[in-house]
mmCIF file of N, CA and C in Angstrom:
data_model
loop_
_atom_site.group_PDB
_atom_site.id
_atom_site.type_symbol
_atom_site.label_atom_id
_atom_site.label_comp_id
_atom_site.label_asym_id
_atom_site.label_seq_id
_atom_site.Cartn_x
_atom_site.Cartn_y
_atom_site.Cartn_z
ATOM 1 N N MET F 1 -4.412 23.426 -5.458
ATOM 2 C CA MET F 1 -4.089 22.030 -5.201
ATOM 3 C C MET F 1 -2.737 21.694 -5.824
ATOM 4 N N ASP F 2 -1.985 20.880 -5.132
ATOM 5 C CA ASP F 2 -0.685 20.411 -5.594
ATOM 6 C C ASP F 2 -0.838 19.698 -6.942
ATOM 7 N N LYS F 3 0.074 19.939 -7.883
ATOM 8 C CA LYS F 3 -0.046 19.353 -9.226
ATOM 9 C C LYS F 3 0.023 17.832 -9.203
ATOM 10 N N TRP F 4 0.790 17.260 -8.274
ATOM 11 C CA TRP F 4 0.919 15.801 -8.233
ATOM 12 C C TRP F 4 -0.334 15.160 -7.643
ATOM 13 N N LEU F 5 -0.933 15.814 -6.661
ATOM 14 C CA LEU F 5 -2.187 15.309 -6.104
ATOM 15 C C LEU F 5 -3.298 15.434 -7.146
ATOM 16 N N LYS F 6 -3.279 16.514 -7.886
ATOM 17 C CA LYS F 6 -4.244 16.679 -8.975
ATOM 18 C C LYS F 6 -4.096 15.537 -9.980
ATOM 19 N N ARG F 7 -2.865 15.162 -10.295
ATOM 20 C CA ARG F 7 -2.626 14.049 -11.224
ATOM 21 C C ARG F 7 -3.180 12.742 -10.654
ATOM 22 N N ALA F 8 -2.973 12.490 -9.366
ATOM 23 C CA ALA F 8 -3.507 11.276 -8.738
ATOM 24 C C ALA F 8 -5.034 11.249 -8.841
ATOM 25 N N LEU F 9 -5.666 12.406 -8.627
ATOM 26 C CA LEU F 9 -7.120 12.486 -8.735
ATOM 27 C C LEU F 9 -7.585 12.281 -10.179
ATOM 28 N N GLU F 10 -6.838 12.807 -11.140
ATOM 29 C CA GLU F 10 -7.171 12.590 -12.549
ATOM 30 C C GLU F 10 -7.110 11.104 -12.889
ATOM 31 N N LEU F 11 -6.081 10.419 -12.385
ATOM 32 C CA LEU F 11 -5.963 8.969 -12.607
ATOM 33 C C LEU F 11 -7.151 8.230 -11.993
ATOM 34 N N ALA F 12 -7.577 8.667 -10.805
ATOM 35 C CA ALA F 12 -8.706 8.032 -10.128
ATOM 36 C C ALA F 12 -9.999 8.208 -10.925
ATOM 37 N N VAL F 13 -10.231 9.422 -11.409
ATOM 38 C CA VAL F 13 -11.435 9.689 -12.203
ATOM 39 C C VAL F 13 -11.416 8.858 -13.481
ATOM 40 N N GLN F 14 -10.274 8.812 -14.146
ATOM 41 C CA GLN F 14 -10.145 8.016 -15.367
ATOM 42 C C GLN F 14 -10.405 6.541 -15.071
ATOM 43 N N ASN F 15 -9.912 6.062 -13.929
ATOM 44 C CA ASN F 15 -10.110 4.662 -13.566
ATOM 45 C C ASN F 15 -11.591 4.355 -13.348
ATOM 46 N N VAL F 16 -12.315 5.273 -12.714
ATOM 47 C CA VAL F 16 -13.761 5.092 -12.527
ATOM 48 C C VAL F 16 -14.448 5.037 -13.889
ATOM 49 N N GLU F 17 -14.060 5.915 -14.778
ATOM 50 C CA GLU F 17 -14.657 5.946 -16.125
ATOM 51 C C GLU F 17 -14.395 4.654 -16.884
ATOM 52 N N GLU F 18 -13.307 3.945 -16.526
ATOM 53 C CA GLU F 18 -12.962 2.682 -17.187
ATOM 54 C C GLU F 18 -13.470 1.466 -16.411
ATOM 55 N N GLY F 19 -14.315 1.721 -15.385
ATOM 56 C CA GLY F 19 -14.932 0.613 -14.654
ATOM 57 C C GLY F 19 -14.251 0.237 -13.352
ATOM 58 N N GLY F 20 -13.253 1.001 -12.934
ATOM 59 C CA GLY F 20 -12.509 0.668 -11.723
ATOM 60 C C GLY F 20 -12.923 1.474 -10.512
ATOM 61 N N HIS F 21 -12.212 1.260 -9.442
ATOM 62 C CA HIS F 21 -12.438 1.990 -8.194
ATOM 63 C C HIS F 21 -11.744 3.355 -8.262
ATOM 64 N N PRO F 22 -12.187 4.304 -7.425
ATOM 65 C CA PRO F 22 -11.708 5.693 -7.526
ATOM 66 C C PRO F 22 -10.375 5.958 -6.841
ATOM 67 N N PHE F 23 -9.336 5.247 -7.283
ATOM 68 C CA PHE F 23 -8.035 5.423 -6.646
ATOM 69 C C PHE F 23 -6.922 5.532 -7.674
ATOM 70 N N GLY F 24 -6.101 6.574 -7.502
ATOM 71 C CA GLY F 24 -4.920 6.779 -8.324
ATOM 72 C C GLY F 24 -3.767 7.193 -7.431
ATOM 73 N N ALA F 25 -2.556 6.872 -7.837
ATOM 74 C CA ALA F 25 -1.375 7.219 -7.044
ATOM 75 C C ALA F 25 -0.243 7.646 -7.953
ATOM 76 N N VAL F 26 0.538 8.594 -7.441
ATOM 77 C CA VAL F 26 1.689 9.122 -8.173
ATOM 78 C C VAL F 26 2.870 9.141 -7.209
ATOM 79 N N LEU F 27 3.961 8.517 -7.601
ATOM 80 C CA LEU F 27 5.183 8.510 -6.801
ATOM 81 C C LEU F 27 6.139 9.517 -7.425
ATOM 82 N N VAL F 28 6.615 10.453 -6.604
ATOM 83 C CA VAL F 28 7.414 11.568 -7.098
ATOM 84 C C VAL F 28 8.770 11.605 -6.408
ATOM 85 N N LYS F 29 9.811 11.864 -7.198
ATOM 86 C CA LYS F 29 11.163 12.067 -6.679
ATOM 87 C C LYS F 29 11.717 13.327 -7.331
ATOM 88 N N GLU F 30 12.174 14.235 -6.494
ATOM 89 C CA GLU F 30 12.787 15.478 -6.984
ATOM 90 C C GLU F 30 11.917 16.174 -8.027
ATOM 91 N N ASP F 31 10.631 16.316 -7.697
ATOM 92 C CA ASP F 31 9.663 17.021 -8.531
ATOM 93 C C ASP F 31 9.497 16.390 -9.918
ATOM 94 N N ARG F 32 9.611 15.050 -9.961
ATOM 95 C CA ARG F 32 9.431 14.314 -11.213
ATOM 96 C C ARG F 32 8.673 13.034 -10.920
ATOM 97 N N ILE F 33 7.681 12.726 -11.731
ATOM 98 C CA ILE F 33 6.939 11.473 -11.558
ATOM 99 C C ILE F 33 7.838 10.307 -11.911
ATOM 100 N N VAL F 34 7.956 9.363 -11.002
ATOM 101 C CA VAL F 34 8.752 8.163 -11.274
ATOM 102 C C VAL F 34 7.861 6.945 -11.518
ATOM 103 N N ALA F 35 6.621 6.996 -11.007
ATOM 104 C CA ALA F 35 5.691 5.893 -11.250
ATOM 105 C C ALA F 35 4.273 6.345 -10.936
ATOM 106 N N GLU F 36 3.329 5.762 -11.650
ATOM 107 C CA GLU F 36 1.914 6.008 -11.412
ATOM 108 C C GLU F 36 1.205 4.673 -11.292
ATOM 109 N N GLY F 37 0.051 4.698 -10.637
ATOM 110 C CA GLY F 37 -0.742 3.487 -10.538
ATOM 111 C C GLY F 37 -2.202 3.825 -10.327
ATOM 112 N N VAL F 38 -3.053 2.895 -10.710
ATOM 113 C CA VAL F 38 -4.475 2.981 -10.421
ATOM 114 C C VAL F 38 -4.901 1.653 -9.813
ATOM 115 N N ASN F 39 -6.030 1.671 -9.152
ATOM 116 C CA ASN F 39 -6.579 0.446 -8.595
ATOM 117 C C ASN F 39 -6.931 -0.480 -9.756
ATOM 118 N N GLU F 40 -6.396 -1.703 -9.737
ATOM 119 C CA GLU F 40 -6.553 -2.641 -10.850
ATOM 120 C C GLU F 40 -7.470 -3.817 -10.526
ATOM 121 N N LEU F 41 -8.268 -3.705 -9.481
ATOM 122 C CA LEU F 41 -9.122 -4.828 -9.086
ATOM 123 C C LEU F 41 -10.111 -5.221 -10.176
ATOM 124 N N HIS F 42 -10.498 -4.275 -11.012
ATOM 125 C CA HIS F 42 -11.434 -4.568 -12.100
ATOM 126 C C HIS F 42 -10.740 -5.230 -13.296
ATOM 127 N N LEU F 43 -9.419 -5.233 -13.302
ATOM 128 C CA LEU F 43 -8.654 -5.804 -14.406
ATOM 129 C C LEU F 43 -8.042 -7.160 -14.077
ATOM 130 N N LYS F 44 -7.681 -7.344 -12.807
ATOM 131 C CA LYS F 44 -6.982 -8.558 -12.385
ATOM 132 C C LYS F 44 -7.635 -9.101 -11.120
ATOM 133 N N HIS F 45 -7.586 -10.370 -10.953
ATOM 134 C CA HIS F 45 -8.083 -10.981 -9.716
ATOM 135 C C HIS F 45 -6.937 -10.989 -8.713
ATOM 136 N N ASP F 46 -6.650 -9.799 -8.179
ATOM 137 C CA ASP F 46 -5.517 -9.618 -7.278
ATOM 138 C C ASP F 46 -5.869 -8.511 -6.289
ATOM 139 N N VAL F 47 -6.136 -8.899 -5.046
ATOM 140 C CA VAL F 47 -6.542 -7.907 -4.039
ATOM 141 C C VAL F 47 -5.429 -6.923 -3.706
ATOM 142 N N SER F 48 -4.207 -7.218 -4.109
ATOM 143 C CA SER F 48 -3.113 -6.277 -3.850
ATOM 144 C C SER F 48 -2.944 -5.265 -4.988
ATOM 145 N N GLY F 49 -3.862 -5.244 -5.930
ATOM 146 C CA GLY F 49 -3.762 -4.336 -7.065
ATOM 147 C C GLY F 49 -4.240 -2.930 -6.748
ATOM 148 N N HIS F 50 -3.792 -2.386 -5.628
ATOM 149 C CA HIS F 50 -4.151 -1.019 -5.248
ATOM 150 C C HIS F 50 -3.207 -0.026 -5.911
ATOM 151 N N ALA F 51 -3.689 1.186 -6.120
ATOM 152 C CA ALA F 51 -2.935 2.202 -6.856
ATOM 153 C C ALA F 51 -1.544 2.433 -6.275
ATOM 154 N N GLU F 52 -1.462 2.579 -4.955
ATOM 155 C CA GLU F 52 -0.168 2.847 -4.321
ATOM 156 C C GLU F 52 0.793 1.684 -4.520
ATOM 157 N N LEU F 53 0.283 0.452 -4.384
ATOM 158 C CA LEU F 53 1.150 -0.728 -4.560
ATOM 159 C C LEU F 53 1.620 -0.869 -5.997
ATOM 160 N N VAL F 54 0.743 -0.555 -6.934
ATOM 161 C CA VAL F 54 1.140 -0.607 -8.348
ATOM 162 C C VAL F 54 2.287 0.370 -8.601
ATOM 163 N N ALA F 55 2.147 1.592 -8.093
ATOM 164 C CA ALA F 55 3.206 2.601 -8.287
ATOM 165 C C ALA F 55 4.499 2.180 -7.586
ATOM 166 N N ILE F 56 4.394 1.680 -6.369
ATOM 167 C CA ILE F 56 5.582 1.235 -5.632
ATOM 168 C C ILE F 56 6.285 0.109 -6.376
ATOM 169 N N ARG F 57 5.527 -0.882 -6.842
ATOM 170 C CA ARG F 57 6.128 -2.008 -7.582
ATOM 171 C C ARG F 57 6.877 -1.524 -8.820
ATOM 172 N N LYS F 58 6.252 -0.618 -9.562
ATOM 173 C CA LYS F 58 6.899 -0.111 -10.788
ATOM 174 C C LYS F 58 8.243 0.535 -10.468
ATOM 175 N N ALA F 59 8.270 1.386 -9.451
ATOM 176 C CA ALA F 59 9.524 2.080 -9.101
ATOM 177 C C ALA F 59 10.569 1.088 -8.592
ATOM 178 N N GLN F 60 10.163 0.175 -7.737
ATOM 179 C CA GLN F 60 11.129 -0.782 -7.187
ATOM 180 C C GLN F 60 11.697 -1.696 -8.262
ATOM 181 N N GLU F 61 10.857 -2.114 -9.187
ATOM 182 C CA GLU F 61 11.348 -2.960 -10.278
ATOM 183 C C GLU F 61 12.298 -2.190 -11.188
ATOM 184 N N GLU F 62 11.928 -0.958 -11.511
ATOM 185 C CA GLU F 62 12.777 -0.165 -12.404
ATOM 186 C C GLU F 62 14.126 0.142 -11.759
ATOM 187 N N TRP F 63 14.119 0.496 -10.476
ATOM 188 C CA TRP F 63 15.351 0.890 -9.797
ATOM 189 C C TRP F 63 16.061 -0.290 -9.126
ATOM 190 N N GLU F 64 15.428 -1.462 -9.117
ATOM 191 C CA GLU F 64 15.993 -2.663 -8.489
ATOM 192 C C GLU F 64 16.381 -2.415 -7.037
ATOM 193 N N THR F 65 15.434 -1.812 -6.302
ATOM 194 C CA THR F 65 15.625 -1.559 -4.875
ATOM 195 C C THR F 65 14.267 -1.527 -4.193
ATOM 196 N N THR F 66 14.260 -1.789 -2.907
ATOM 197 C CA THR F 66 13.032 -1.640 -2.128
ATOM 198 C C THR F 66 12.998 -0.306 -1.396
ATOM 199 N N ASP F 67 14.100 0.426 -1.426
ATOM 200 C CA ASP F 67 14.207 1.681 -0.686
ATOM 201 C C ASP F 67 13.766 2.873 -1.539
ATOM 202 N N LEU F 68 12.623 3.435 -1.172
ATOM 203 C CA LEU F 68 12.095 4.602 -1.884
ATOM 204 C C LEU F 68 12.067 5.815 -0.957
ATOM 205 N N SER F 69 13.079 5.914 -0.113
ATOM 206 C CA SER F 69 13.115 6.955 0.915
ATOM 207 C C SER F 69 13.279 8.367 0.367
ATOM 208 N N ASP F 70 13.561 8.492 -0.911
ATOM 209 C CA ASP F 70 13.696 9.822 -1.504
ATOM 210 C C ASP F 70 12.467 10.190 -2.348
ATOM 211 N N CYS F 71 11.363 9.500 -2.098
ATOM 212 C CA CYS F 71 10.131 9.732 -2.851
ATOM 213 C C CYS F 71 9.008 10.216 -1.945
ATOM 214 N N VAL F 72 7.997 10.806 -2.587
ATOM 215 C CA VAL F 72 6.763 11.198 -1.914
ATOM 216 C C VAL F 72 5.616 10.513 -2.646
ATOM 217 N N MET F 73 4.678 9.952 -1.873
ATOM 218 C CA MET F 73 3.501 9.312 -2.458
ATOM 219 C C MET F 73 2.337 10.296 -2.447
ATOM 220 N N TYR F 74 1.740 10.502 -3.610
ATOM 221 C CA TYR F 74 0.520 11.297 -3.737
ATOM 222 C C TYR F 74 -0.592 10.325 -4.087
ATOM 223 N N ALA F 75 -1.652 10.320 -3.288
ATOM 224 C CA ALA F 75 -2.733 9.355 -3.478
ATOM 225 C C ALA F 75 -4.077 10.068 -3.484
ATOM 226 N N SER F 76 -4.935 9.648 -4.377
ATOM 227 C CA SER F 76 -6.265 10.255 -4.439
ATOM 228 C C SER F 76 -7.036 9.978 -3.160
ATOM 229 N N GLY F 77 -6.831 8.804 -2.578
ATOM 230 C CA GLY F 77 -7.502 8.431 -1.340
ATOM 231 C C GLY F 77 -6.492 8.077 -0.266
ATOM 232 N N GLU F 78 -6.901 8.218 0.980
ATOM 233 C CA GLU F 78 -6.046 7.842 2.104
ATOM 234 C C GLU F 78 -5.681 6.363 1.955
ATOM 235 N N PRO F 79 -4.403 6.036 1.991
ATOM 236 C CA PRO F 79 -4.001 4.640 1.786
ATOM 237 C C PRO F 79 -4.594 3.698 2.838
ATOM 238 N N CYS F 80 -4.990 2.534 2.374
ATOM 239 C CA CYS F 80 -5.500 1.498 3.267
ATOM 240 C C CYS F 80 -4.332 0.910 4.073
ATOM 241 N N PRO F 81 -4.617 0.081 5.066
ATOM 242 C CA PRO F 81 -3.532 -0.502 5.863
ATOM 243 C C PRO F 81 -2.520 -1.313 5.046
ATOM 244 N N MET F 82 -2.984 -2.024 4.026
ATOM 245 C CA MET F 82 -2.051 -2.796 3.196
ATOM 246 C C MET F 82 -1.087 -1.857 2.473
ATOM 247 N N CYS F 83 -1.627 -0.791 1.914
ATOM 248 C CA CYS F 83 -0.786 0.169 1.198
ATOM 249 C C CYS F 83 0.142 0.901 2.157
ATOM 250 N N MET F 84 -0.371 1.252 3.339
ATOM 251 C CA MET F 84 0.476 1.919 4.329
ATOM 252 C C MET F 84 1.630 1.016 4.750
ATOM 253 N N THR F 85 1.375 -0.281 4.868
ATOM 254 C CA THR F 85 2.448 -1.214 5.207
ATOM 255 C C THR F 85 3.532 -1.184 4.140
ATOM 256 N N ALA F 86 3.135 -1.210 2.876
ATOM 257 C CA ALA F 86 4.115 -1.139 1.781
ATOM 258 C C ALA F 86 4.855 0.198 1.804
ATOM 259 N N ILE F 87 4.154 1.266 2.130
ATOM 260 C CA ILE F 87 4.784 2.586 2.225
ATOM 261 C C ILE F 87 5.832 2.578 3.337
ATOM 262 N N TYR F 88 5.471 2.034 4.496
ATOM 263 C CA TYR F 88 6.449 1.910 5.596
ATOM 264 C C TYR F 88 7.635 1.039 5.181
ATOM 265 N N PHE F 89 7.350 -0.137 4.597
ATOM 266 C CA PHE F 89 8.414 -1.081 4.247
ATOM 267 C C PHE F 89 9.342 -0.535 3.169
ATOM 268 N N SER F 90 8.833 0.371 2.322
ATOM 269 C CA SER F 90 9.687 0.945 1.273
ATOM 270 C C SER F 90 10.286 2.289 1.687
ATOM 271 N N ASN F 91 10.065 2.673 2.931
ATOM 272 C CA ASN F 91 10.683 3.877 3.528
ATOM 273 C C ASN F 91 10.235 5.191 2.905
ATOM 274 N N ILE F 92 9.059 5.214 2.318
ATOM 275 C CA ILE F 92 8.537 6.477 1.783
ATOM 276 C C ILE F 92 8.202 7.370 2.973
ATOM 277 N N PRO F 93 8.826 8.555 3.065
ATOM 278 C CA PRO F 93 8.676 9.376 4.274
ATOM 279 C C PRO F 93 7.438 10.260 4.328
ATOM 280 N N LYS F 94 6.721 10.398 3.188
ATOM 281 C CA LYS F 94 5.597 11.342 3.176
ATOM 282 C C LYS F 94 4.512 10.862 2.218
ATOM 283 N N VAL F 95 3.255 10.992 2.677
ATOM 284 C CA VAL F 95 2.090 10.682 1.856
ATOM 285 C C VAL F 95 1.176 11.900 1.865
ATOM 286 N N ILE F 96 0.757 12.314 0.698
ATOM 287 C CA ILE F 96 -0.201 13.406 0.568
ATOM 288 C C ILE F 96 -1.420 12.821 -0.141
ATOM 289 N N TYR F 97 -2.587 12.948 0.493
ATOM 290 C CA TYR F 97 -3.796 12.355 -0.073
ATOM 291 C C TYR F 97 -4.942 13.349 -0.040
ATOM 292 N N ALA F 98 -5.991 13.063 -0.838
ATOM 293 C CA ALA F 98 -7.117 13.983 -0.956
ATOM 294 C C ALA F 98 -8.354 13.516 -0.194
ATOM 295 N N GLN F 99 -8.741 12.274 -0.361
ATOM 296 C CA GLN F 99 -9.990 11.811 0.219
ATOM 297 C C GLN F 99 -9.726 10.777 1.307
ATOM 298 N N SER F 100 -10.488 10.881 2.404
ATOM 299 C CA SER F 100 -10.241 10.069 3.598
ATOM 300 C C SER F 100 -10.852 8.673 3.498
ATOM 301 N N VAL F 101 -10.418 7.818 4.398
ATOM 302 C CA VAL F 101 -11.005 6.484 4.528
ATOM 303 C C VAL F 101 -12.503 6.613 4.798
ATOM 304 N N GLU F 102 -12.874 7.591 5.607
ATOM 305 C CA GLU F 102 -14.291 7.795 5.924
ATOM 306 C C GLU F 102 -15.093 8.152 4.668
ATOM 307 N N GLU F 103 -14.514 8.962 3.798
ATOM 308 C CA GLU F 103 -15.192 9.302 2.539
ATOM 309 C C GLU F 103 -15.339 8.061 1.659
ATOM 310 N N ALA F 104 -14.338 7.201 1.651
ATOM 311 C CA ALA F 104 -14.428 5.951 0.895
ATOM 312 C C ALA F 104 -15.540 5.067 1.468
ATOM 313 N N MET F 105 -15.614 5.011 2.785
ATOM 314 C CA MET F 105 -16.659 4.208 3.420
ATOM 315 C C MET F 105 -18.043 4.747 3.064
ATOM 316 N N ASP F 106 -18.174 6.058 2.959
ATOM 317 C CA ASP F 106 -19.461 6.681 2.631
ATOM 318 C C ASP F 106 -19.984 6.273 1.258
ATOM 319 N N VAL F 107 -19.087 5.873 0.344
ATOM 320 C CA VAL F 107 -19.525 5.446 -0.989
ATOM 321 C C VAL F 107 -19.459 3.929 -1.154
ATOM 322 N N GLY F 108 -19.350 3.217 -0.036
ATOM 323 C CA GLY F 108 -19.405 1.755 -0.072
ATOM 324 C C GLY F 108 -18.073 1.046 -0.160
ATOM 325 N N LEU F 109 -16.976 1.774 -0.033
ATOM 326 C CA LEU F 109 -15.647 1.152 -0.069
ATOM 327 C C LEU F 109 -15.135 1.078 1.373
ATOM 328 N N SER F 110 -15.561 0.042 2.081
ATOM 329 C CA SER F 110 -15.360 -0.010 3.525
ATOM 330 C C SER F 110 -14.227 -0.905 4.008
ATOM 331 N N ALA F 111 -13.585 -1.651 3.137
ATOM 332 C CA ALA F 111 -12.572 -2.618 3.580
ATOM 333 C C ALA F 111 -11.426 -1.958 4.333
ATOM 334 N N GLY F 112 -10.897 -0.852 3.820
ATOM 335 C CA GLY F 112 -9.778 -0.179 4.478
ATOM 336 C C GLY F 112 -10.143 0.283 5.875
ATOM 337 N N GLY F 113 -11.299 0.888 6.017
ATOM 338 C CA GLY F 113 -11.751 1.346 7.325
ATOM 339 C C GLY F 113 -11.952 0.198 8.295
ATOM 340 N N LYS F 114 -12.488 -0.911 7.783
ATOM 341 C CA LYS F 114 -12.697 -2.095 8.627
ATOM 342 C C LYS F 114 -11.360 -2.626 9.142
ATOM 343 N N VAL F 115 -10.372 -2.698 8.263
ATOM 344 C CA VAL F 115 -9.068 -3.234 8.678
ATOM 345 C C VAL F 115 -8.394 -2.291 9.673
ATOM 346 N N TYR F 116 -8.445 -0.987 9.424
ATOM 347 C CA TYR F 116 -7.882 -0.042 10.394
ATOM 348 C C TYR F 116 -8.498 -0.277 11.770
ATOM 349 N N LYS F 117 -9.814 -0.455 11.818
ATOM 350 C CA LYS F 117 -10.500 -0.693 13.095
ATOM 351 C C LYS F 117 -10.053 -2.014 13.716
ATOM 352 N N GLU F 118 -9.998 -3.050 12.915
ATOM 353 C CA GLU F 118 -9.599 -4.375 13.427
ATOM 354 C C GLU F 118 -8.182 -4.360 14.002
ATOM 355 N N LEU F 119 -7.281 -3.624 13.371
ATOM 356 C CA LEU F 119 -5.891 -3.604 13.841
ATOM 357 C C LEU F 119 -5.728 -2.935 15.201
ATOM 358 N N THR F 120 -6.726 -2.179 15.630
ATOM 359 C CA THR F 120 -6.672 -1.573 16.963
ATOM 360 C C THR F 120 -7.133 -2.555 18.038
ATOM 361 N N MET F 121 -7.698 -3.675 17.628
ATOM 362 C CA MET F 121 -8.254 -4.654 18.572
ATOM 363 C C MET F 121 -7.210 -5.712 18.929
ATOM 364 N N PRO F 122 -7.349 -6.311 20.104
ATOM 365 C CA PRO F 122 -6.490 -7.464 20.432
ATOM 366 C C PRO F 122 -6.732 -8.587 19.417
ATOM 367 N N LYS F 123 -5.715 -9.381 19.142
ATOM 368 C CA LYS F 123 -5.833 -10.449 18.135
ATOM 369 C C LYS F 123 -7.033 -11.353 18.383
ATOM 370 N N GLU F 124 -7.306 -11.673 19.641
ATOM 371 C CA GLU F 124 -8.399 -12.603 19.952
ATOM 372 C C GLU F 124 -9.791 -12.002 19.709
ATOM 373 N N LYS F 125 -9.871 -10.702 19.480
ATOM 374 C CA LYS F 125 -11.172 -10.039 19.242
ATOM 375 C C LYS F 125 -11.401 -9.738 17.759
ATOM 376 N N ARG F 126 -10.426 -10.019 16.912
ATOM 377 C CA ARG F 126 -10.546 -9.721 15.484
ATOM 378 C C ARG F 126 -11.433 -10.742 14.780
ATOM 379 N N SER F 127 -11.946 -10.370 13.628
ATOM 380 C CA SER F 127 -12.849 -11.264 12.896
ATOM 381 C C SER F 127 -12.119 -12.424 12.227
ATOM 382 N N ILE F 128 -10.817 -12.303 12.038
ATOM 383 C CA ILE F 128 -10.018 -13.404 11.485
ATOM 384 C C ILE F 128 -9.334 -14.116 12.637
ATOM 385 N N GLU F 129 -9.552 -15.409 12.721
ATOM 386 C CA GLU F 129 -8.967 -16.195 13.800
ATOM 387 C C GLU F 129 -7.458 -16.338 13.575
ATOM 388 N N MET F 130 -6.689 -15.999 14.598
ATOM 389 C CA MET F 130 -5.227 -16.085 14.529
ATOM 390 C C MET F 130 -4.768 -17.155 15.516
ATOM 391 N N LEU F 131 -4.174 -18.225 14.997
ATOM 392 C CA LEU F 131 -3.694 -19.319 15.838
ATOM 393 C C LEU F 131 -2.199 -19.484 15.650
ATOM 394 N N ARG F 132 -1.465 -19.490 16.736
ATOM 395 C CA ARG F 132 -0.019 -19.646 16.647
ATOM 396 C C ARG F 132 0.378 -21.049 17.075
ATOM 397 N N GLN F 133 1.270 -21.653 16.284
ATOM 398 C CA GLN F 133 1.901 -22.914 16.645
ATOM 399 C C GLN F 133 3.400 -22.669 16.577
ATOM 400 N N LYS F 134 4.071 -22.829 17.692
ATOM 401 C CA LYS F 134 5.505 -22.534 17.755
ATOM 402 C C LYS F 134 6.323 -23.542 16.961
ATOM 403 N N VAL F 135 7.459 -23.078 16.474
ATOM 404 C CA VAL F 135 8.388 -23.931 15.746
ATOM 405 C C VAL F 135 9.013 -24.893 16.748
ATOM 406 N N GLU F 136 8.910 -26.166 16.454
ATOM 407 C CA GLU F 136 9.436 -27.180 17.373
ATOM 408 C C GLU F 136 10.752 -27.766 16.896
ATOM 409 N N SER F 137 10.993 -27.694 15.607
ATOM 410 C CA SER F 137 12.169 -28.323 15.034
ATOM 411 C C SER F 137 13.197 -27.264 14.641
ATOM 412 N N PRO F 138 14.437 -27.368 15.160
ATOM 413 C CA PRO F 138 15.467 -26.375 14.833
ATOM 414 C C PRO F 138 15.728 -26.231 13.334
ATOM 415 N N GLU F 139 15.608 -27.308 12.579
ATOM 416 C CA GLU F 139 15.873 -27.213 11.142
ATOM 417 C C GLU F 139 14.765 -26.460 10.391
ATOM 418 N N LEU F 140 13.650 -26.204 11.051
ATOM 419 C CA LEU F 140 12.572 -25.428 10.449
ATOM 420 C C LEU F 140 12.501 -23.998 10.986
ATOM 421 N N ASP F 141 13.495 -23.607 11.788
ATOM 422 C CA ASP F 141 13.515 -22.278 12.392
ATOM 423 C C ASP F 141 14.187 -21.280 11.443
ATOM 424 N N ALA F 142 13.406 -20.790 10.499
ATOM 425 C CA ALA F 142 13.933 -19.870 9.485
ATOM 426 C C ALA F 142 14.420 -18.564 10.112
ATOM 427 N N MET F 143 13.767 -18.109 11.166
ATOM 428 C CA MET F 143 14.189 -16.858 11.821
ATOM 429 C C MET F 143 15.584 -17.004 12.418
ATOM 430 N N LYS F 144 15.832 -18.117 13.063
ATOM 431 C CA LYS F 144 17.148 -18.360 13.656
ATOM 432 C C LYS F 144 18.214 -18.469 12.564
ATOM 433 N N LYS F 145 17.868 -19.181 11.497
ATOM 434 C CA LYS F 145 18.818 -19.311 10.382
ATOM 435 C C LYS F 145 19.140 -17.953 9.779
ATOM 436 N N PHE F 146 18.135 -17.095 9.671
ATOM 437 C CA PHE F 146 18.333 -15.764 9.156
ATOM 438 C C PHE F 146 19.261 -14.966 10.061
ATOM 439 N N ALA F 147 19.018 -15.025 11.362
ATOM 440 C CA ALA F 147 19.843 -14.291 12.338
ATOM 441 C C ALA F 147 21.292 -14.758 12.297
ATOM 442 N N GLU F 148 21.502 -16.040 12.118
ATOM 443 C CA GLU F 148 22.867 -16.588 12.064
ATOM 444 C C GLU F 148 23.576 -16.174 10.777
ATOM 445 N N LYS F 149 22.817 -15.947 9.742
ATOM 446 C CA LYS F 149 23.372 -15.569 8.444
ATOM 447 C C LYS F 149 23.956 -14.146 8.468
ATOM 448 N N GLU F 150 23.346 -13.295 9.292
ATOM 449 C CA GLU F 150 23.776 -11.887 9.361
ATOM 450 C C GLU F 150 25.127 -11.733 9.920
#
């Protein structure tokens, strides 16, 4: 097993022993750990406290950039859709993980699998109601203002 993936799994096991969920993440650049994270839901009332997001935040804050395109994410579990979105947005080109979403679902951690399934459905069939109201006032059109700024 890859040493960095082994480290992510060690973090996950330690997190379970401390009362948390079984997720650890290690962000690596040029064969060096730049940030680590564990699922912090048991410590903070913050649903975004996932291991991958914790590691991404640490690296971005330290380097003062959102671009992590020269890093690899090692995760004990397959990243959920929220974490994958952050991985895409931070340009991380590779994720190596050990345990699948299906394995997480088998032990009662089903949110990630549910969201992956929901995202394949048309908006009108999802469990969260999505209602769009178009911008009517030009002074409230932030997208247009942004485009003009470029």
